[in-house]
Amino acid sequence: TEAGTRALALARQCGDLSCQGATLNLLAWFEADQAKALKMRQQALAAYVAAGNLHGMAIIIGNLGSMAISMGLYRQARRQLAEADAMHRRMGNQGALAVNSGNLFEAELRMGNLEAARVAGAEAAEIVRTLNFRRFAGWPSGYLGRLALAEGRYAEAVRLYERACEEQGPHNDGVLMALEGDLAHALIKTGEPAKALAATRRAVALHEAKGLAWLDGMDPPFLWWRHAQALAANRRHAEAASALTKAYHFLVD
């Protein structure tokens, strides 16, 4: 953040609007206060608009959509992600389109629109495979796992999540942690609490090894909540209470 703050000051001194937009967007990733992060991204968008930078505008609008998901504003998220989607398509920006489609999948799924989520997930998965996008290698199977879980096909969800974790491997620790948490949830649904706990133990051990940071692709409150559920399913109630407390503190932060 210190380097970003210096970069922003220099960009403002010399009037580099695109650099201002990029730096404000970067600083927003490290800002825990959602209101401050939202203001930074709105300022970034204004800078990119003034610069006429279409690529930057599309990225920020998509990031605003992602923030709207985290705040539970799913319809707003869908509108912003649809706007970003159209811009990425005009530019042929396939990598950003994959991420944007993945966020659209999340918004639609949380609203219960399973068919719309299926379409968005399928497009993101196709791009990830076409580009050999290792950073999100587990997404294609992970999307199918989320849909199977939502539709009550729990055994199938377990198989898909196991495959997703294997495919993701070491390419993105944040995504791997999220997939392990989803796998644990599916395993609890199939009556396999010991395996569920093994999955969340792998995930939280990795999170601890990363200094309990908020990493791209994972949500610490959600991960530790899944761990608490797995512990409770194994009747480790004191440990479950401790994990749930940790999840709560992450959420408050």
C-alpha positions as a Python dict, from the first residue, in 0.01 Angstrom:
ca = {
    (1, 'T'): (0, 0, 0),
    (2, 'E'): (291, 238, 64),
    (3, 'A'): (415, 193, -293),
    (4, 'G'): (62, 235, -427),
    (5, 'T'): (12, 555, -233),
    (6, 'R'): (338, 695, -375),
    (7, 'A'): (236, 590, -727),
    (8, 'L'): (-101, 762, -688),
    (9, 'A'): (62, 1085, -572),
    (10, 'L'): (303, 1083, -868),
    (11, 'A'): (21, 1005, -1114),
    (12, 'R'): (-179, 1300, -982),
    (13, 'Q'): (124, 1530, -1002),
    (14, 'C'): (182, 1454, -1369),
    (15, 'G'): (-185, 1415, -1465),
    (16, 'D'): (-163, 1048, -1568),
    (17, 'L'): (-531, 955, -1544),
    (18, 'S'): (-491, 591, -1646),
    (19, 'C'): (-224, 537, -1382),
    (20, 'Q'): (-452, 700, -1125),
    (21, 'G'): (-729, 458, -1217),
    (22, 'A'): (-500, 154, -1201),
    (23, 'T'): (-349, 257, -867),
    (24, 'L'): (-683, 336, -703),
    (25, 'N'): (-811, -4, -816),
    (26, 'L'): (-502, -173, -671),
    (27, 'L'): (-531, 10, -340),
    (28, 'A'): (-898, -91, -316),
    (29, 'W'): (-794, -459, -306),
    (30, 'F'): (-605, -392, 19),
    (31, 'E'): (-873, -177, 182),
    (32, 'A'): (-1077, -368, 441),
    (33, 'D'): (-1339, -91, 476),
    (34, 'Q'): (-1594, -158, 202),
    (35, 'A'): (-1711, 204, 194),
    (36, 'K'): (-1356, 330, 136),
    (37, 'A'): (-1287, 61, -123),
    (38, 'L'): (-1609, 150, -304),
    (39, 'K'): (-1513, 518, -311),
    (40, 'M'): (-1167, 428, -447),
    (41, 'R'): (-1318, 226, -729),
    (42, 'Q'): (-1566, 501, -814),
    (43, 'Q'): (-1273, 745, -831),
    (44, 'A'): (-1083, 496, -1046),
    (45, 'L'): (-1378, 472, -1285),
    (46, 'A'): (-1399, 851, -1311),
    (47, 'A'): (-1027, 866, -1392),
    (48, 'Y'): (-1057, 601, -1662),
    (49, 'V'): (-1363, 773, -1812),
    (50, 'A'): (-1174, 1103, -1826),
    (51, 'A'): (-879, 924, -1988),
    (52, 'G'): (-1104, 750, -2243),
    (53, 'N'): (-954, 417, -2133),
    (54, 'L'): (-1218, 157, -2227),
    (55, 'H'): (-1022, -138, -2090),
    (56, 'G'): (-980, 28, -1750),
    (57, 'M'): (-1347, 124, -1742),
    (58, 'A'): (-1454, -234, -1809),
    (59, 'I'): (-1227, -372, -1537),
    (60, 'I'): (-1355, -126, -1276),
    (61, 'I'): (-1721, -175, -1364),
    (62, 'G'): (-1669, -550, -1330),
    (63, 'N'): (-1494, -502, -996),
    (64, 'L'): (-1783, -286, -876),
    (65, 'G'): (-2012, -573, -974),
    (66, 'S'): (-1799, -814, -772),
    (67, 'M'): (-1820, -581, -473),
    (68, 'A'): (-2197, -566, -511),
    (69, 'I'): (-2209, -946, -481),
    (70, 'S'): (-2012, -931, -156),
    (71, 'M'): (-2264, -677, -24),
    (72, 'G'): (-2565, -888, -125),
    (73, 'L'): (-2673, -648, -401),
    (74, 'Y'): (-2714, -923, -659),
    (75, 'R'): (-2936, -743, -910),
    (76, 'Q'): (-2707, -442, -911),
    (77, 'A'): (-2414, -681, -956),
    (78, 'R'): (-2581, -843, -1255),
    (79, 'R'): (-2638, -505, -1422),
    (80, 'Q'): (-2277, -396, -1371),
    (81, 'L'): (-2134, -731, -1478),
    (82, 'A'): (-2353, -728, -1791),
    (83, 'E'): (-2219, -381, -1877),
    (84, 'A'): (-1860, -496, -1827),
    (85, 'D'): (-1933, -811, -2027),
    (86, 'A'): (-2039, -611, -2333),
    (87, 'M'): (-1726, -396, -2313),
    (88, 'H'): (-1490, -694, -2281),
    (89, 'R'): (-1655, -857, -2582),
    (90, 'R'): (-1605, -546, -2794),
    (91, 'M'): (-1234, -548, -2705),
    (92, 'G'): (-1193, -924, -2735),
    (93, 'N'): (-1056, -936, -2380),
    (94, 'Q'): (-1099, -1309, -2313),
    (95, 'G'): (-916, -1333, -1980),
    (96, 'A'): (-1119, -1055, -1822),
    (97, 'L'): (-1436, -1199, -1978),
    (98, 'A'): (-1371, -1532, -1801),
    (99, 'V'): (-1342, -1360, -1463),
    (100, 'N'): (-1648, -1145, -1533),
    (101, 'S'): (-1853, -1450, -1637),
    (102, 'G'): (-1741, -1626, -1319),
    (103, 'N'): (-1870, -1336, -1112),
    (104, 'L'): (-2195, -1338, -1308),
    (105, 'F'): (-2227, -1711, -1230),
    (106, 'E'): (-2197, -1625, -860),
    (107, 'A'): (-2460, -1351, -875),
    (108, 'E'): (-2711, -1564, -1065),
    (109, 'L'): (-2655, -1865, -839),
    (110, 'R'): (-2711, -1660, -524),
    (111, 'M'): (-3039, -1533, -670),
    (112, 'G'): (-3144, -1892, -741),
    (113, 'N'): (-3132, -1848, -1119),
    (114, 'L'): (-2971, -2185, -1186),
    (115, 'E'): (-3009, -2188, -1564),
    (116, 'A'): (-2862, -1839, -1602),
    (117, 'A'): (-2579, -1943, -1369),
    (118, 'R'): (-2523, -2255, -1579),
    (119, 'V'): (-2484, -2046, -1895),
    (120, 'A'): (-2242, -1799, -1733),
    (121, 'G'): (-2039, -2079, -1574),
    (122, 'A'): (-2016, -2272, -1899),
    (123, 'E'): (-1880, -1968, -2083),
    (124, 'A'): (-1623, -1896, -1811),
    (125, 'A'): (-1519, -2263, -1809),
    (126, 'E'): (-1477, -2271, -2187),
    (127, 'I'): (-1250, -1965, -2182),
    (128, 'V'): (-1045, -2102, -1890),
    (129, 'R'): (-986, -2426, -2081),
    (130, 'T'): (-918, -2252, -2414),
    (131, 'L'): (-661, -2015, -2262),
    (132, 'N'): (-518, -2284, -2031),
    (133, 'F'): (-586, -2029, -1757),
    (134, 'R'): (-410, -2213, -1473),
    (135, 'R'): (-491, -1948, -1219),
    (136, 'F'): (-852, -2069, -1232),
    (137, 'A'): (-795, -2428, -1348),
    (138, 'G'): (-1042, -2570, -1095),
    (139, 'W'): (-1328, -2340, -1193),
    (140, 'P'): (-1488, -2555, -1467),
    (141, 'S'): (-1544, -2854, -1239),
    (142, 'G'): (-1612, -2623, -947),
    (143, 'Y'): (-1901, -2453, -1129),
    (144, 'L'): (-2057, -2790, -1201),
    (145, 'G'): (-2009, -2885, -838),
    (146, 'R'): (-2188, -2571, -719),
    (147, 'L'): (-2480, -2645, -949),
    (148, 'A'): (-2496, -3011, -841),
    (149, 'L'): (-2497, -2901, -478),
    (150, 'A'): (-2773, -2647, -543),
    (151, 'E'): (-2982, -2915, -713),
    (152, 'G'): (-2934, -3169, -434),
    (153, 'R'): (-2704, -3402, -628),
    (154, 'Y'): (-2464, -3432, -339),
    (155, 'A'): (-2264, -3742, -437),
    (156, 'E'): (-2204, -3594, -781),
    (157, 'A'): (-2102, -3265, -619),
    (158, 'V'): (-1839, -3449, -413),
    (159, 'R'): (-1690, -3609, -725),
    (160, 'L'): (-1684, -3276, -908),
    (161, 'Y'): (-1522, -3090, -619),
    (162, 'E'): (-1258, -3359, -576),
    (163, 'R'): (-1176, -3323, -944),
    (164, 'A'): (-1177, -2944, -915),
    (165, 'C'): (-928, -2953, -626),
    (166, 'E'): (-700, -3185, -822),
    (167, 'E'): (-719, -2967, -1132),
    (168, 'Q'): (-655, -2647, -937),
    (169, 'G'): (-349, -2787, -758),
    (170, 'P'): (-88, -2523, -665),
    (171, 'H'): (-184, -2272, -935),
    (172, 'N'): (-388, -2045, -706),
    (173, 'D'): (-399, -2111, -331),
    (174, 'G'): (-703, -1890, -276),
    (175, 'V'): (-916, -2079, -528),
    (176, 'L'): (-794, -2412, -390),
    (177, 'M'): (-898, -2315, -36),
    (178, 'A'): (-1245, -2217, -158),
    (179, 'L'): (-1284, -2546, -344),
    (180, 'E'): (-1175, -2746, -38),
    (181, 'G'): (-1439, -2564, 166),
    (182, 'D'): (-1707, -2644, -92),
    (183, 'L'): (-1592, -3007, -100),
    (184, 'A'): (-1632, -3026, 278),
    (185, 'H'): (-1987, -2891, 253),
    (186, 'A'): (-2076, -3155, -4),
    (187, 'L'): (-1916, -3430, 208),
    (188, 'I'): (-2126, -3328, 508),
    (189, 'K'): (-2433, -3356, 287),
    (190, 'T'): (-2334, -3713, 189),
    (191, 'G'): (-2277, -3812, 553),
    (192, 'E'): (-1897, -3821, 542),
    (193, 'P'): (-1795, -3582, 822),
    (194, 'A'): (-1443, -3724, 869),
    (195, 'K'): (-1358, -3660, 505),
    (196, 'A'): (-1518, -3316, 531),
    (197, 'L'): (-1295, -3229, 825),
    (198, 'A'): (-988, -3354, 641),
    (199, 'A'): (-1075, -3115, 354),
    (200, 'T'): (-1122, -2810, 578),
    (201, 'R'): (-808, -2894, 777),
    (202, 'R'): (-610, -2884, 451),
    (203, 'A'): (-766, -2552, 363),
    (204, 'V'): (-719, -2377, 698),
    (205, 'A'): (-362, -2509, 728),
    (206, 'L'): (-287, -2348, 392),
    (207, 'H'): (-461, -2029, 504),
    (208, 'E'): (-250, -2018, 820),
    (209, 'A'): (64, -2079, 613),
    (210, 'K'): (-33, -1771, 409),
    (211, 'G'): (-58, -1559, 724),
    (212, 'L'): (-441, -1570, 731),
    (213, 'A'): (-445, -1323, 442),
    (214, 'W'): (-743, -1237, 225),
    (215, 'L'): (-633, -1400, -100),
    (216, 'D'): (-780, -1374, -448),
    (217, 'G'): (-1042, -1644, -498),
    (218, 'M'): (-1130, -1713, -133),
    (219, 'D'): (-1337, -1563, 147),
    (220, 'P'): (-1183, -1614, 497),
    (221, 'P'): (-1513, -1586, 692),
    (222, 'F'): (-1671, -1846, 467),
    (223, 'L'): (-1372, -2081, 484),
    (224, 'W'): (-1358, -2078, 864),
    (225, 'W'): (-1736, -2117, 884),
    (226, 'R'): (-1707, -2432, 672),
    (227, 'H'): (-1432, -2552, 905),
    (228, 'A'): (-1656, -2487, 1206),
    (229, 'Q'): (-1934, -2688, 1041),
    (230, 'A'): (-1700, -2978, 969),
    (231, 'L'): (-1572, -2977, 1327),
    (232, 'A'): (-1927, -2969, 1463),
    (233, 'A'): (-2025, -3258, 1236),
    (234, 'N'): (-1743, -3455, 1400),
    (235, 'R'): (-1863, -3355, 1750),
    (236, 'R'): (-1556, -3140, 1813),
    (237, 'H'): (-1769, -2866, 1959),
    (238, 'A'): (-1503, -2665, 2144),
    (239, 'E'): (-1287, -2649, 1830),
    (240, 'A'): (-1595, -2567, 1624),
    (241, 'A'): (-1675, -2273, 1853),
    (242, 'S'): (-1316, -2146, 1818),
    (243, 'A'): (-1329, -2172, 1437),
    (244, 'L'): (-1667, -1997, 1429),
    (245, 'T'): (-1528, -1716, 1644),
    (246, 'K'): (-1242, -1676, 1398),
    (247, 'A'): (-1491, -1664, 1109),
    (248, 'Y'): (-1688, -1397, 1293),
    (249, 'H'): (-1379, -1181, 1352),
    (250, 'F'): (-1289, -1205, 983),
    (251, 'L'): (-1642, -1096, 894),
    (252, 'V'): (-1630, -801, 1135),
    (253, 'D'): (-1295, -695, 989),
}
